[in-house]
Short mmCIF file of C-alpha atoms in Angstrom, two decimals:
data_model
loop_
_atom_site.label_atom_id
_atom_site.label_comp_id
_atom_site.label_asym_id
_atom_site.label_seq_id
_atom_site.Cartn_x
_atom_site.Cartn_y
_atom_site.Cartn_z
CA MET A 1 18.33 21.77 -13.76
CA SER A 2 16.48 22.92 -10.65
CA THR A 3 14.01 20.64 -8.93
CA THR A 4 11.27 23.20 -9.54
CA SER A 5 11.48 22.42 -13.27
CA ILE A 6 11.03 18.70 -12.64
CA PRO A 7 7.44 17.46 -12.29
CA PHE A 8 6.72 16.78 -8.63
CA SER A 9 5.57 13.24 -9.41
CA ALA A 10 9.00 12.59 -10.94
CA GLN A 11 10.67 13.97 -7.82
CA LEU A 12 8.57 11.62 -5.72
CA ARG A 13 9.49 8.64 -7.85
CA ALA A 14 13.19 9.50 -7.76
CA THR A 15 13.18 10.12 -4.01
CA GLY A 16 11.53 6.81 -3.23
CA ARG A 17 13.27 4.65 -5.85
CA GLU A 18 15.85 3.01 -3.57
CA ALA A 19 13.37 2.57 -0.72
CA HIS A 20 10.85 1.05 -3.11
CA GLN A 21 13.44 -1.37 -4.44
CA ALA A 22 14.39 -2.33 -0.89
CA ALA A 23 10.76 -3.23 -0.17
CA GLU A 24 10.34 -5.18 -3.42
CA SER A 25 13.52 -7.17 -2.77
CA GLN A 26 12.41 -8.47 0.62
CA ARG A 27 12.51 -12.27 0.80
CA TYR A 28 8.82 -12.39 1.64
CA VAL A 29 7.83 -10.57 -1.57
CA THR A 30 10.10 -12.76 -3.69
CA ALA A 31 8.64 -15.90 -2.15
CA LEU A 32 5.07 -14.67 -2.52
CA VAL A 33 5.46 -13.95 -6.23
CA ALA A 34 7.28 -17.24 -6.81
CA GLY A 35 4.57 -19.27 -5.09
CA ASP A 36 6.91 -20.45 -2.33
CA LEU A 37 4.57 -19.52 0.53
CA ASP A 38 1.77 -21.67 1.86
CA ARG A 39 -1.68 -20.19 2.31
CA ALA A 40 -1.00 -19.30 5.95
CA GLY A 41 2.05 -17.34 4.84
CA TYR A 42 -0.07 -15.35 2.40
CA THR A 43 -2.87 -14.87 4.91
CA ALA A 44 -0.47 -13.24 7.35
CA MET A 45 0.10 -10.41 4.87
CA VAL A 46 -3.65 -9.93 4.41
CA VAL A 47 -3.92 -9.48 8.18
CA GLN A 48 -1.22 -6.79 8.13
CA HIS A 49 -2.85 -5.06 5.17
CA HIS A 50 -6.18 -4.84 6.95
CA VAL A 51 -4.61 -2.99 9.87
CA ILE A 52 -2.67 -0.63 7.59
CA TYR A 53 -5.61 0.21 5.33
CA GLU A 54 -7.95 0.65 8.25
CA ALA A 55 -5.67 3.44 9.46
CA LEU A 56 -5.20 4.93 5.99
CA GLU A 57 -8.86 4.87 5.00
CA HIS A 58 -9.90 6.31 8.35
CA ALA A 59 -7.50 9.17 7.61
CA ALA A 60 -8.94 9.46 4.10
CA GLU A 61 -12.43 10.08 5.46
CA ALA A 62 -11.09 12.89 7.62
CA MET A 63 -9.20 14.36 4.66
CA ARG A 64 -12.09 14.18 2.20
CA PRO A 65 -13.07 17.88 2.60
CA ASP A 66 -9.47 19.13 2.58
CA PRO A 67 -8.73 21.24 -0.53
CA LEU A 68 -5.25 19.79 -0.97
CA ALA A 69 -5.71 16.15 0.03
CA GLY A 70 -9.39 15.71 -0.80
CA PRO A 71 -8.95 15.24 -4.57
CA PHE A 72 -6.89 12.11 -3.86
CA VAL A 73 -9.65 10.45 -1.82
CA ASP A 74 -11.41 8.16 -4.26
CA ASP A 75 -13.82 5.38 -3.32
CA ALA A 76 -12.58 3.41 -6.34
CA LEU A 77 -9.38 2.81 -4.38
CA THR A 78 -10.97 1.72 -1.10
CA ARG A 79 -9.53 -1.63 -0.01
CA LEU A 80 -11.10 -2.41 3.38
CA PRO A 81 -14.21 -4.25 2.10
CA ALA A 82 -12.03 -6.38 -0.17
CA LEU A 83 -9.63 -7.17 2.66
CA ALA A 84 -12.50 -8.17 4.93
CA ALA A 85 -13.85 -10.46 2.21
CA ASP A 86 -10.41 -12.00 1.75
CA LEU A 87 -10.00 -12.64 5.46
CA GLU A 88 -13.46 -14.18 5.69
CA PHE A 89 -12.57 -16.53 2.84
CA LEU A 90 -9.16 -17.40 4.28
CA LEU A 91 -9.97 -17.59 7.99
CA GLY A 92 -13.73 -17.91 8.23
CA PRO A 93 -16.52 -15.63 9.46
CA ASP A 94 -14.89 -15.30 12.88
CA TRP A 95 -11.68 -13.88 11.41
CA ARG A 96 -11.77 -10.70 13.50
CA GLY A 97 -11.12 -12.72 16.62
CA ARG A 98 -8.29 -14.65 15.03
CA VAL A 99 -5.99 -11.90 13.75
CA ASP A 100 -2.93 -10.63 15.58
CA PRO A 101 -0.96 -7.98 13.69
CA ASP A 102 2.81 -7.81 13.95
CA PRO A 103 4.43 -5.03 16.02
CA ALA A 104 5.86 -3.46 12.85
CA THR A 105 2.35 -3.28 11.42
CA VAL A 106 0.96 -1.64 14.54
CA SER A 107 3.79 0.89 14.39
CA TYR A 108 3.03 1.59 10.72
CA ALA A 109 -0.67 2.13 11.40
CA GLU A 110 0.13 4.42 14.33
CA ARG A 111 2.44 6.47 12.12
CA ILE A 112 -0.30 6.87 9.53
CA GLY A 113 -2.73 8.07 12.18
CA GLU A 114 -0.29 10.49 13.77
CA ALA A 115 1.24 11.83 10.55
CA CYS A 116 -2.04 12.34 8.70
CA ALA A 117 -3.77 14.15 11.54
CA GLY A 118 -3.91 17.73 10.30
CA SER A 119 -1.23 17.26 7.65
CA PRO A 120 -2.59 16.87 4.13
CA GLU A 121 0.96 16.64 2.76
CA ARG A 122 1.77 13.62 4.92
CA PHE A 123 -1.56 12.04 4.09
CA VAL A 124 -0.85 12.34 0.36
CA ALA A 125 2.56 10.74 0.98
CA HIS A 126 1.03 7.65 2.55
CA HIS A 127 -1.82 7.56 0.04
CA TYR A 128 0.61 7.73 -2.88
CA THR A 129 2.95 5.10 -1.45
CA ARG A 130 0.24 2.54 -0.91
CA TYR A 131 -2.26 2.95 -3.72
CA LEU A 132 0.08 3.56 -6.64
CA GLY A 133 1.95 0.47 -5.51
CA ASP A 134 -1.32 -1.48 -5.47
CA LEU A 135 -2.01 -0.43 -9.05
CA SER A 136 1.47 -1.45 -10.18
CA GLY A 137 3.27 -4.35 -8.50
CA GLY A 138 0.13 -5.26 -6.59
CA LEU A 139 -1.63 -6.33 -9.78
CA HIS A 140 1.33 -8.59 -10.58
CA ILE A 141 1.06 -10.18 -7.14
CA GLY A 142 -2.63 -10.81 -7.72
CA ARG A 143 -1.87 -12.70 -10.92
CA SER A 144 0.75 -14.77 -9.07
CA LEU A 145 -1.73 -15.71 -6.36
CA ASP A 146 -4.17 -16.93 -8.98
CA ARG A 147 -1.48 -18.93 -10.74
CA HIS A 148 0.09 -20.55 -7.66
CA HIS A 149 -2.79 -20.79 -5.19
CA GLY A 150 -5.98 -20.48 -7.22
CA LEU A 151 -6.89 -17.32 -5.29
CA THR A 152 -8.82 -14.76 -7.30
CA GLY A 153 -10.74 -11.53 -6.95
CA GLU A 154 -13.76 -13.63 -6.08
CA ALA A 155 -11.95 -15.93 -3.63
CA GLY A 156 -9.18 -14.78 -1.33
CA ALA A 157 -7.49 -12.10 -3.45
CA ALA A 158 -10.14 -9.39 -3.82
CA PHE A 159 -7.60 -6.88 -2.53
CA TYR A 160 -5.87 -7.00 -5.91
CA ARG A 161 -9.00 -6.41 -7.98
CA PHE A 162 -10.05 -2.85 -8.83
CA ASP A 163 -13.44 -3.20 -10.49
CA ARG A 164 -13.91 0.57 -10.71
CA ILE A 165 -10.53 1.21 -12.32
CA PRO A 166 -10.65 -0.51 -15.74
CA ASP A 167 -7.44 1.14 -16.96
CA PRO A 168 -4.82 1.27 -14.16
CA ARG A 169 -2.23 2.95 -16.37
CA ALA A 170 -4.55 5.83 -17.26
CA TYR A 171 -5.57 6.13 -13.61
CA LYS A 172 -1.94 6.36 -12.50
CA ASP A 173 -1.23 9.00 -15.14
CA ALA A 174 -4.14 11.08 -13.87
CA TYR A 175 -2.99 10.56 -10.28
CA ARG A 176 0.50 11.81 -11.14
CA ALA A 177 -1.04 14.83 -12.86
CA ARG A 178 -2.82 15.66 -9.59
CA LEU A 179 0.52 15.37 -7.77
CA ASP A 180 2.12 17.74 -10.28
CA ALA A 181 -0.69 20.24 -9.76
CA LEU A 182 -0.44 20.31 -5.97
CA PRO A 183 -0.19 23.92 -4.73
CA LEU A 184 2.81 23.25 -2.47
CA ASP A 185 5.58 25.58 -1.47
CA GLU A 186 9.12 24.32 -0.90
CA ALA A 187 8.41 23.38 2.71
CA GLY A 188 5.27 21.47 1.74
CA ARG A 189 7.09 19.52 -0.94
CA ALA A 190 9.87 18.67 1.49
CA THR A 191 7.36 17.43 4.06
CA LEU A 192 5.63 15.20 1.53
CA LEU A 193 8.89 13.81 0.14
CA ALA A 194 10.22 13.04 3.61
CA GLU A 195 7.03 11.26 4.62
CA VAL A 196 7.18 9.06 1.53
CA LEU A 197 10.50 7.72 2.81
CA VAL A 198 8.98 7.16 6.24
CA ALA A 199 6.13 5.19 4.65
CA TYR A 200 8.55 3.03 2.69
CA ARG A 201 10.61 2.32 5.81
CA HIS A 202 7.53 1.17 7.68
CA ASN A 203 6.38 -0.98 4.78
CA THR A 204 9.81 -2.59 4.49
CA ALA A 205 9.82 -3.33 8.23
CA VAL A 206 6.48 -5.12 7.89
CA LEU A 207 7.75 -7.21 4.98
CA ALA A 208 11.00 -7.99 6.78
CA GLY A 209 9.00 -9.30 9.73
CA LEU A 210 6.93 -11.51 7.44
CA SER A 211 10.11 -13.12 6.10
CA ARG A 212 9.90 -15.51 9.05
CA LEU A 213 7.14 -17.24 7.09
CA VAL A 214 9.36 -17.97 4.09
CA PRO A 215 10.61 -21.57 4.05
CA GLY A 216 14.06 -21.42 5.61
CA GLY A 217 13.40 -17.89 6.80
CA ALA A 218 14.52 -18.48 10.37
CA GLU A 219 17.82 -20.00 9.22
CA ALA A 220 18.45 -17.17 6.76
CA ALA A 221 17.79 -14.54 9.40
CA ALA A 222 20.14 -16.18 11.93
#
């Protein structure tokens, strides 16, 4: 069966499956879901997310009028206000002066800025990688934070609450339908697929760096 007969969203999922599993299996993610991190360990990830989504949502504003990428730009997905609220809750009103992103996070944000500049295909790759993950495993993480730390959409975990998306499954189905309808030639599909792998590599590097915050992380990494 040729790849042209396979829905593009299915090609994306298949291409990124191993990379996605590598990210999900990072010690930091396992510890976060299990409740093995203290609040500072969780807060460090919120700091990294703010830097990443600042780059992505800046790119989204630039891509809003683009005929290919624009349909994916949806204010219902916007995460920056929620991340700012979470950081204010976790660190206080002066949080902006107290955050120091990891080098891997800075590299990830720089890649988003460079890749998305003038390339709607690469923008869609980063958009897909982040937001569909947020609407899948991210919701599970939000429930874990409530259970283990008492953090909720109102206090410290607003990032994981999508008030304007009442049915995440239906939203993801519609998102994949937009992917399948993208008017891409072979080169455009290849560009988008390759950038998805780049996005996963950067995300995994960020999570690997955060593993230092897992109890015993330094010994395990030695």
